[in-house]
Amino acid sequence: MHKYSCVGLDHPKTHFNVGAVLRAAGVFDCSMVAISGHRYRRASTDTMRSHRSLPLLHGEDLHDMIPYDCVPVAVELVPAAVPITTYVHPPRAFYVFGSEDATLGKRVLSWCRDIVYIPTNGCLNLAACVNVVLYDRLCKECGR
């Protein structure tokens, strides 16, 4: 079975974090990054220039950008979420992350099949969350 992962950023706050997410996508062999909203512009933190080697989609609604047969997985700290440490990643996943100044809310959570959270003692920034989720996916794939 062909496996791949995609990252969706819902109205990311800073272009610096988006650049770091693009770098993480390149490092962890992510297949695509999708961005909703109007706050993104090219950032120096995409040191690998991943935007040149992987699809970077931009639109109004992330739901419209989910690849066919891809499971939407929200990364959000809500009561219904399961810890990433016990989560079994789907073979084809579209991970959805919110901005640092807002939650995903029902608008996004309503169309996500799974919801996971990263157990921490405090808040992580957007780029750090993406790195943790993609690394967790990689580790669990290597362990199978």
Short mmCIF file of C-alpha atoms in Angstrom, two decimals:
data_model
loop_
_atom_site.label_atom_id
_atom_site.label_comp_id
_atom_site.label_asym_id
_atom_site.label_seq_id
_atom_site.Cartn_x
_atom_site.Cartn_y
_atom_site.Cartn_z
CA MET A 1 0.00 0.00 0.00
CA HIS A 2 1.38 3.39 -0.96
CA LYS A 3 1.75 5.64 2.08
CA TYR A 4 2.04 9.39 2.19
CA SER A 5 1.37 12.33 4.44
CA CYS A 6 0.21 15.87 3.79
CA VAL A 7 0.08 18.90 6.06
CA GLY A 8 -2.71 21.46 6.13
CA LEU A 9 -2.20 24.79 7.90
CA ASP A 10 -5.39 26.62 8.83
CA HIS A 11 -4.74 30.36 8.68
CA PRO A 12 -1.15 30.22 9.94
CA LYS A 13 -0.10 33.31 11.88
CA THR A 14 3.47 33.90 10.73
CA HIS A 15 5.38 33.23 7.55
CA PHE A 16 8.40 32.22 9.64
CA ASN A 17 6.51 29.23 11.03
CA VAL A 18 5.24 28.33 7.57
CA GLY A 19 8.82 28.33 6.30
CA ALA A 20 9.83 26.03 9.16
CA VAL A 21 6.86 23.76 8.37
CA LEU A 22 8.01 23.55 4.75
CA ARG A 23 11.46 22.57 5.98
CA ALA A 24 9.93 19.85 8.20
CA ALA A 25 7.85 18.62 5.25
CA GLY A 26 11.02 18.26 3.20
CA VAL A 27 12.98 16.56 5.97
CA PHE A 28 10.22 14.06 6.82
CA ASP A 29 9.25 13.30 3.21
CA CYS A 30 5.83 14.88 3.37
CA SER A 31 4.00 14.84 0.02
CA MET A 32 2.23 18.21 0.12
CA VAL A 33 1.58 21.31 2.21
CA ALA A 34 -1.72 23.18 1.94
CA ILE A 35 -2.34 26.61 3.44
CA SER A 36 -5.60 28.46 3.99
CA GLY A 37 -5.87 32.17 4.64
CA HIS A 38 -3.86 35.17 3.54
CA ARG A 39 -1.06 35.47 6.07
CA TYR A 40 1.60 33.48 4.20
CA ARG A 41 4.49 34.78 2.16
CA ARG A 42 7.86 33.20 1.40
CA ALA A 43 10.08 32.90 4.46
CA SER A 44 13.80 32.52 5.06
CA THR A 45 13.08 29.68 7.50
CA ASP A 46 12.40 27.37 4.52
CA THR A 47 16.15 26.83 4.28
CA MET A 48 15.76 23.73 2.09
CA ARG A 49 13.52 25.67 -0.32
CA SER A 50 11.01 22.85 -0.03
CA HIS A 51 8.44 24.95 -1.85
CA ARG A 52 10.39 24.16 -5.03
CA SER A 53 10.25 20.38 -4.65
CA LEU A 54 6.87 19.60 -3.10
CA PRO A 55 3.39 20.90 -3.90
CA LEU A 56 2.44 23.99 -1.90
CA LEU A 57 -1.27 24.69 -2.29
CA HIS A 58 -2.96 27.87 -1.20
CA GLY A 59 -6.70 28.40 -0.93
CA GLU A 60 -9.60 29.51 1.19
CA ASP A 61 -10.68 26.13 2.63
CA LEU A 62 -8.40 23.24 3.57
CA HIS A 63 -11.29 20.81 3.24
CA ASP A 64 -11.24 21.43 -0.52
CA MET A 65 -7.54 20.52 -0.68
CA ILE A 66 -7.62 17.05 0.92
CA PRO A 67 -6.28 14.47 -1.53
CA TYR A 68 -8.64 11.67 -2.50
CA ASP A 69 -8.74 8.77 -0.02
CA CYS A 70 -6.69 10.71 2.52
CA VAL A 71 -7.75 10.70 6.19
CA PRO A 72 -8.04 14.17 7.72
CA VAL A 73 -6.38 14.22 11.16
CA ALA A 74 -6.74 17.32 13.32
CA VAL A 75 -3.97 18.16 15.75
CA GLU A 76 -5.77 19.98 18.54
CA LEU A 77 -6.00 19.94 22.32
CA VAL A 78 -9.66 19.05 22.92
CA PRO A 79 -11.31 16.45 25.21
CA ALA A 80 -12.08 14.07 22.31
CA ALA A 81 -8.43 13.97 21.15
CA VAL A 82 -6.19 10.95 21.65
CA PRO A 83 -2.50 11.31 22.55
CA ILE A 84 -0.13 11.06 19.60
CA THR A 85 1.91 8.54 21.61
CA THR A 86 -0.79 5.86 21.21
CA TYR A 87 -2.16 6.94 17.83
CA VAL A 88 -1.89 4.64 14.82
CA HIS A 89 -1.32 6.86 11.80
CA PRO A 90 -3.40 6.10 8.70
CA PRO A 91 -1.42 5.13 5.59
CA ARG A 92 -2.57 8.29 3.80
CA ALA A 93 -2.99 11.19 6.21
CA PHE A 94 -3.81 14.88 5.87
CA TYR A 95 -2.71 16.45 9.18
CA VAL A 96 -4.50 19.71 9.97
CA PHE A 97 -2.90 22.29 12.25
CA GLY A 98 -4.38 25.56 13.47
CA SER A 99 -2.77 28.93 13.82
CA GLU A 100 -1.02 29.89 17.02
CA ASP A 101 -3.64 32.48 17.88
CA ALA A 102 -6.80 30.41 17.33
CA THR A 103 -8.19 26.89 17.62
CA LEU A 104 -9.43 24.78 14.75
CA GLY A 105 -12.93 24.77 16.21
CA LYS A 106 -16.00 22.95 14.90
CA ARG A 107 -15.50 24.51 11.47
CA VAL A 108 -12.54 22.15 10.91
CA LEU A 109 -13.00 19.42 13.53
CA SER A 110 -16.38 18.50 12.01
CA TRP A 111 -14.74 17.06 8.88
CA CYS A 112 -11.71 15.43 10.53
CA ARG A 113 -12.02 11.69 11.13
CA ASP A 114 -9.37 11.66 13.87
CA ILE A 115 -8.19 14.21 16.44
CA VAL A 116 -4.84 13.88 18.20
CA TYR A 117 -2.89 15.97 20.67
CA ILE A 118 0.75 16.17 21.68
CA PRO A 119 1.17 15.65 25.43
CA THR A 120 3.39 18.47 26.73
CA ASN A 121 3.82 20.64 29.81
CA GLY A 122 3.15 23.77 27.77
CA CYS A 123 2.33 25.09 24.33
CA LEU A 124 4.36 24.28 21.23
CA ASN A 125 4.49 26.58 18.26
CA LEU A 126 3.05 25.54 14.91
CA ALA A 127 6.31 24.41 13.34
CA ALA A 128 7.27 22.39 16.43
CA CYS A 129 3.91 20.59 16.35
CA VAL A 130 4.34 19.67 12.70
CA ASN A 131 7.84 18.35 13.38
CA VAL A 132 6.63 16.21 16.30
CA VAL A 133 3.69 14.70 14.37
CA LEU A 134 5.73 13.92 11.25
CA TYR A 135 8.56 12.49 13.35
CA ASP A 136 6.11 10.32 15.31
CA ARG A 137 4.70 9.02 12.03
CA LEU A 138 8.20 8.21 10.73
CA CYS A 139 9.22 6.42 13.93
CA LYS A 140 6.09 4.29 14.00
CA GLU A 141 6.47 3.40 10.30
CA CYS A 142 10.08 2.34 10.86
CA GLY A 143 9.02 0.23 13.82
CA ARG A 144 6.46 -1.78 11.80
#
